[in-house]
Amino acid sequence: MGKKKRVTFADLLGFSLVSVVEIDARKEDPEKRLYRCLRKQRGNTASKTRYLTCLFEQPEKRDDFLDRVRQEYVCLESVVCDHFIVRGFVRVLNVSYSKVITIHYTTDEWKTIRQLEANHLCTSNDGTTDTFFFCVQFGSPCHEKCKMEFALCYAVDGREYWDNNHRKNYLICCSSEE
């Protein structure tokens, strides 16, 4: 069964409708290039460029992604890190109209836990699944060893379903380059 395509407008997700991209012949990760350019604009060439890195495979790229949603009821779909903001999409099995998706995250190895409720993406209902999105502001500027771990909770019909990346949690860290 082929993947269905969908259109979602950037402003609905909190993204800008306009973006300017400078094309460079050098092959370089776009996030690294963006932060290098920002550093030059600020005149701070002595410091390291910092950017966020996902230390997990994007789940939506797996062939069994929709099977996993059907079996486990909830699955992280994808994450984008931009300007120290973590934006994520969560796919859930449409069990009932009333549902809550919560992101449980930490930046200190679960000594403290923060929770954030995801928002429903109203254009996403295909009858079988729903998509939700979330945005987490990562500390800026982050230090090189800073990391964020998170897991997802889907509460529906008095039950909870979790996606914690097969008990490894999803991990995002701050990386740097000279």
Coordinates of C-alpha atoms in Angstrom, one line a residue:
M1 CA 0.0 0.0 0.0
G2 CA 1.5 3.3 -1.1
K3 CA 2.0 6.3 1.3
K4 CA -0.7 8.9 1.0
K5 CA 0.4 12.4 0.4
R6 CA -0.9 15.4 2.3
V7 CA -0.5 19.1 2.2
T8 CA -0.1 21.2 5.3
F9 CA 0.6 24.9 5.3
A10 CA 3.7 26.0 7.2
D11 CA 2.0 28.8 9.2
L12 CA -0.5 26.3 10.7
L13 CA 2.5 24.5 12.3
G14 CA 4.2 27.7 13.5
F15 CA 6.7 27.9 10.7
S16 CA 7.3 31.0 8.6
L17 CA 5.7 31.2 5.2
V18 CA 8.9 32.7 3.7
S19 CA 12.4 31.4 3.9
V20 CA 15.6 32.4 2.2
V21 CA 18.1 29.7 1.3
E22 CA 21.6 30.5 0.0
I23 CA 22.8 27.7 -2.2
D24 CA 26.4 26.8 -1.7
A25 CA 28.4 24.3 -3.9
R26 CA 29.9 22.8 -0.8
K27 CA 28.1 19.8 0.6
E28 CA 27.2 20.7 4.2
D29 CA 24.4 19.9 6.6
P30 CA 21.8 22.8 6.2
E31 CA 21.5 23.2 10.0
K32 CA 25.2 23.6 10.4
R33 CA 25.4 26.1 7.5
L34 CA 22.6 28.1 9.0
Y35 CA 24.2 28.4 12.4
R36 CA 27.6 29.2 10.8
C37 CA 25.9 32.0 8.9
L38 CA 24.2 33.3 12.0
R39 CA 27.4 33.3 14.0
K40 CA 29.1 35.4 11.2
Q41 CA 26.2 37.8 11.2
R42 CA 26.6 38.3 15.0
G43 CA 30.4 38.8 14.6
N44 CA 31.1 35.9 17.0
T45 CA 33.6 34.0 14.9
A46 CA 35.7 32.8 17.9
S47 CA 32.9 30.6 19.3
K48 CA 31.7 27.2 18.1
T49 CA 28.7 26.8 16.0
R50 CA 26.0 24.9 17.9
Y51 CA 23.1 23.0 16.5
L52 CA 20.7 20.3 17.5
T53 CA 21.0 16.7 16.4
C54 CA 18.5 13.8 16.6
L55 CA 20.2 10.7 17.8
F56 CA 17.5 8.4 16.3
E57 CA 16.2 7.4 12.9
Q58 CA 13.1 9.3 11.8
P59 CA 10.3 6.8 12.4
E60 CA 8.2 7.8 9.3
K61 CA 11.1 6.6 7.1
R62 CA 10.6 3.0 8.2
D63 CA 8.6 0.8 5.9
D64 CA 6.6 -0.5 8.9
F65 CA 5.7 2.9 10.3
L66 CA 1.9 2.6 9.8
D67 CA 2.0 -1.0 11.1
R68 CA 3.7 0.2 14.2
V69 CA 1.0 2.9 14.7
R70 CA -1.7 0.3 14.3
Q71 CA 0.0 -2.1 16.8
E72 CA 1.2 0.3 19.4
Y73 CA -1.5 3.0 19.0
V74 CA 1.1 5.9 19.1
C75 CA 4.3 6.6 17.3
L76 CA 6.6 9.6 16.8
E77 CA 6.4 10.4 13.1
S78 CA 9.2 12.9 12.7
V79 CA 11.2 15.6 14.4
V80 CA 12.8 18.8 13.0
C81 CA 15.3 20.9 15.0
D82 CA 15.5 24.5 13.9
H83 CA 16.9 27.5 15.8
F84 CA 17.0 25.5 19.1
I85 CA 13.3 24.6 18.7
V86 CA 12.3 21.0 18.5
R87 CA 9.2 20.5 16.4
G88 CA 7.7 17.0 16.3
F89 CA 4.8 15.1 14.8
V90 CA 3.1 12.2 16.4
R91 CA 0.7 9.8 14.7
V92 CA -1.9 8.0 16.8
L93 CA -4.6 5.4 16.0
N94 CA -8.0 7.0 15.9
V95 CA -9.6 5.1 18.7
S96 CA -12.0 7.8 20.0
Y97 CA -12.7 11.5 19.4
S98 CA -11.5 12.5 22.8
K99 CA -7.7 12.0 23.2
V100 CA -4.7 13.7 24.7
I101 CA -1.1 13.3 23.6
T102 CA 1.6 14.4 26.1
I103 CA 5.3 14.8 25.5
H104 CA 7.3 13.9 28.7
Y105 CA 10.8 15.3 28.4
T106 CA 13.9 16.1 30.5
T107 CA 17.2 17.8 30.1
D108 CA 18.7 16.4 33.3
E109 CA 18.4 12.6 32.9
W110 CA 14.9 12.5 34.4
K111 CA 15.7 14.3 37.7
T112 CA 13.0 16.7 36.6
I113 CA 10.3 16.0 34.1
R114 CA 8.4 18.5 32.0
Q115 CA 5.2 17.8 30.2
L116 CA 3.7 19.4 27.1
E117 CA 0.4 18.6 25.5
A118 CA 0.5 18.2 21.7
N119 CA -1.9 20.0 19.4
H120 CA -4.1 18.2 16.9
L121 CA -3.3 18.9 13.2
C122 CA -6.8 19.4 11.9
T123 CA -5.9 18.5 8.3
S124 CA -4.5 15.1 9.3
N125 CA -7.4 12.8 9.9
D126 CA -7.4 10.0 7.4
G127 CA -10.1 8.1 9.3
T128 CA -7.7 5.6 10.8
T129 CA -5.0 7.8 12.3
D130 CA -4.6 11.4 13.6
T131 CA -1.5 13.6 13.6
F132 CA -0.5 15.9 16.4
F133 CA 2.4 18.3 16.7
F134 CA 4.5 19.8 19.4
C135 CA 7.2 22.5 19.8
V136 CA 9.7 22.5 22.6
Q137 CA 12.1 25.4 23.1
F138 CA 15.6 24.0 23.7
G139 CA 17.9 26.1 25.9
S140 CA 19.7 28.7 23.7
P141 CA 22.5 28.9 23.6
C142 CA 23.0 25.3 24.6
H143 CA 26.2 23.9 25.8
E144 CA 27.9 21.0 24.0
K145 CA 26.9 18.3 26.4
C146 CA 23.3 19.4 26.7
K147 CA 20.7 16.8 25.7
M148 CA 16.9 16.3 25.8
E149 CA 15.2 12.9 26.2
F150 CA 11.6 12.4 25.6
A151 CA 8.7 9.9 25.4
L152 CA 5.1 10.2 24.2
C153 CA 1.9 9.3 26.0
Y154 CA -1.4 8.8 24.2
A155 CA -4.4 8.9 26.7
V156 CA -7.7 7.7 25.2
D157 CA -10.8 6.0 26.6
G158 CA -9.2 5.7 30.1
R159 CA -6.1 3.9 28.8
E160 CA -2.5 5.1 28.2
Y161 CA -0.2 4.0 25.3
W162 CA 3.5 5.0 25.3
D163 CA 6.1 5.5 22.6
N164 CA 9.6 5.6 24.3
N165 CA 11.6 4.5 21.3
H166 CA 11.6 0.8 22.4
R167 CA 12.7 1.7 26.0
K168 CA 15.6 3.9 24.8
N169 CA 13.7 7.2 24.8
Y170 CA 14.1 9.7 22.0
L171 CA 17.3 11.7 22.3
I172 CA 18.3 15.1 20.9
C173 CA 21.7 16.6 21.8
C174 CA 23.5 19.8 21.2
S175 CA 26.5 19.4 18.9
S176 CA 29.1 21.9 17.8
E177 CA 31.7 22.5 15.2
E178 CA 34.6 25.0 14.9

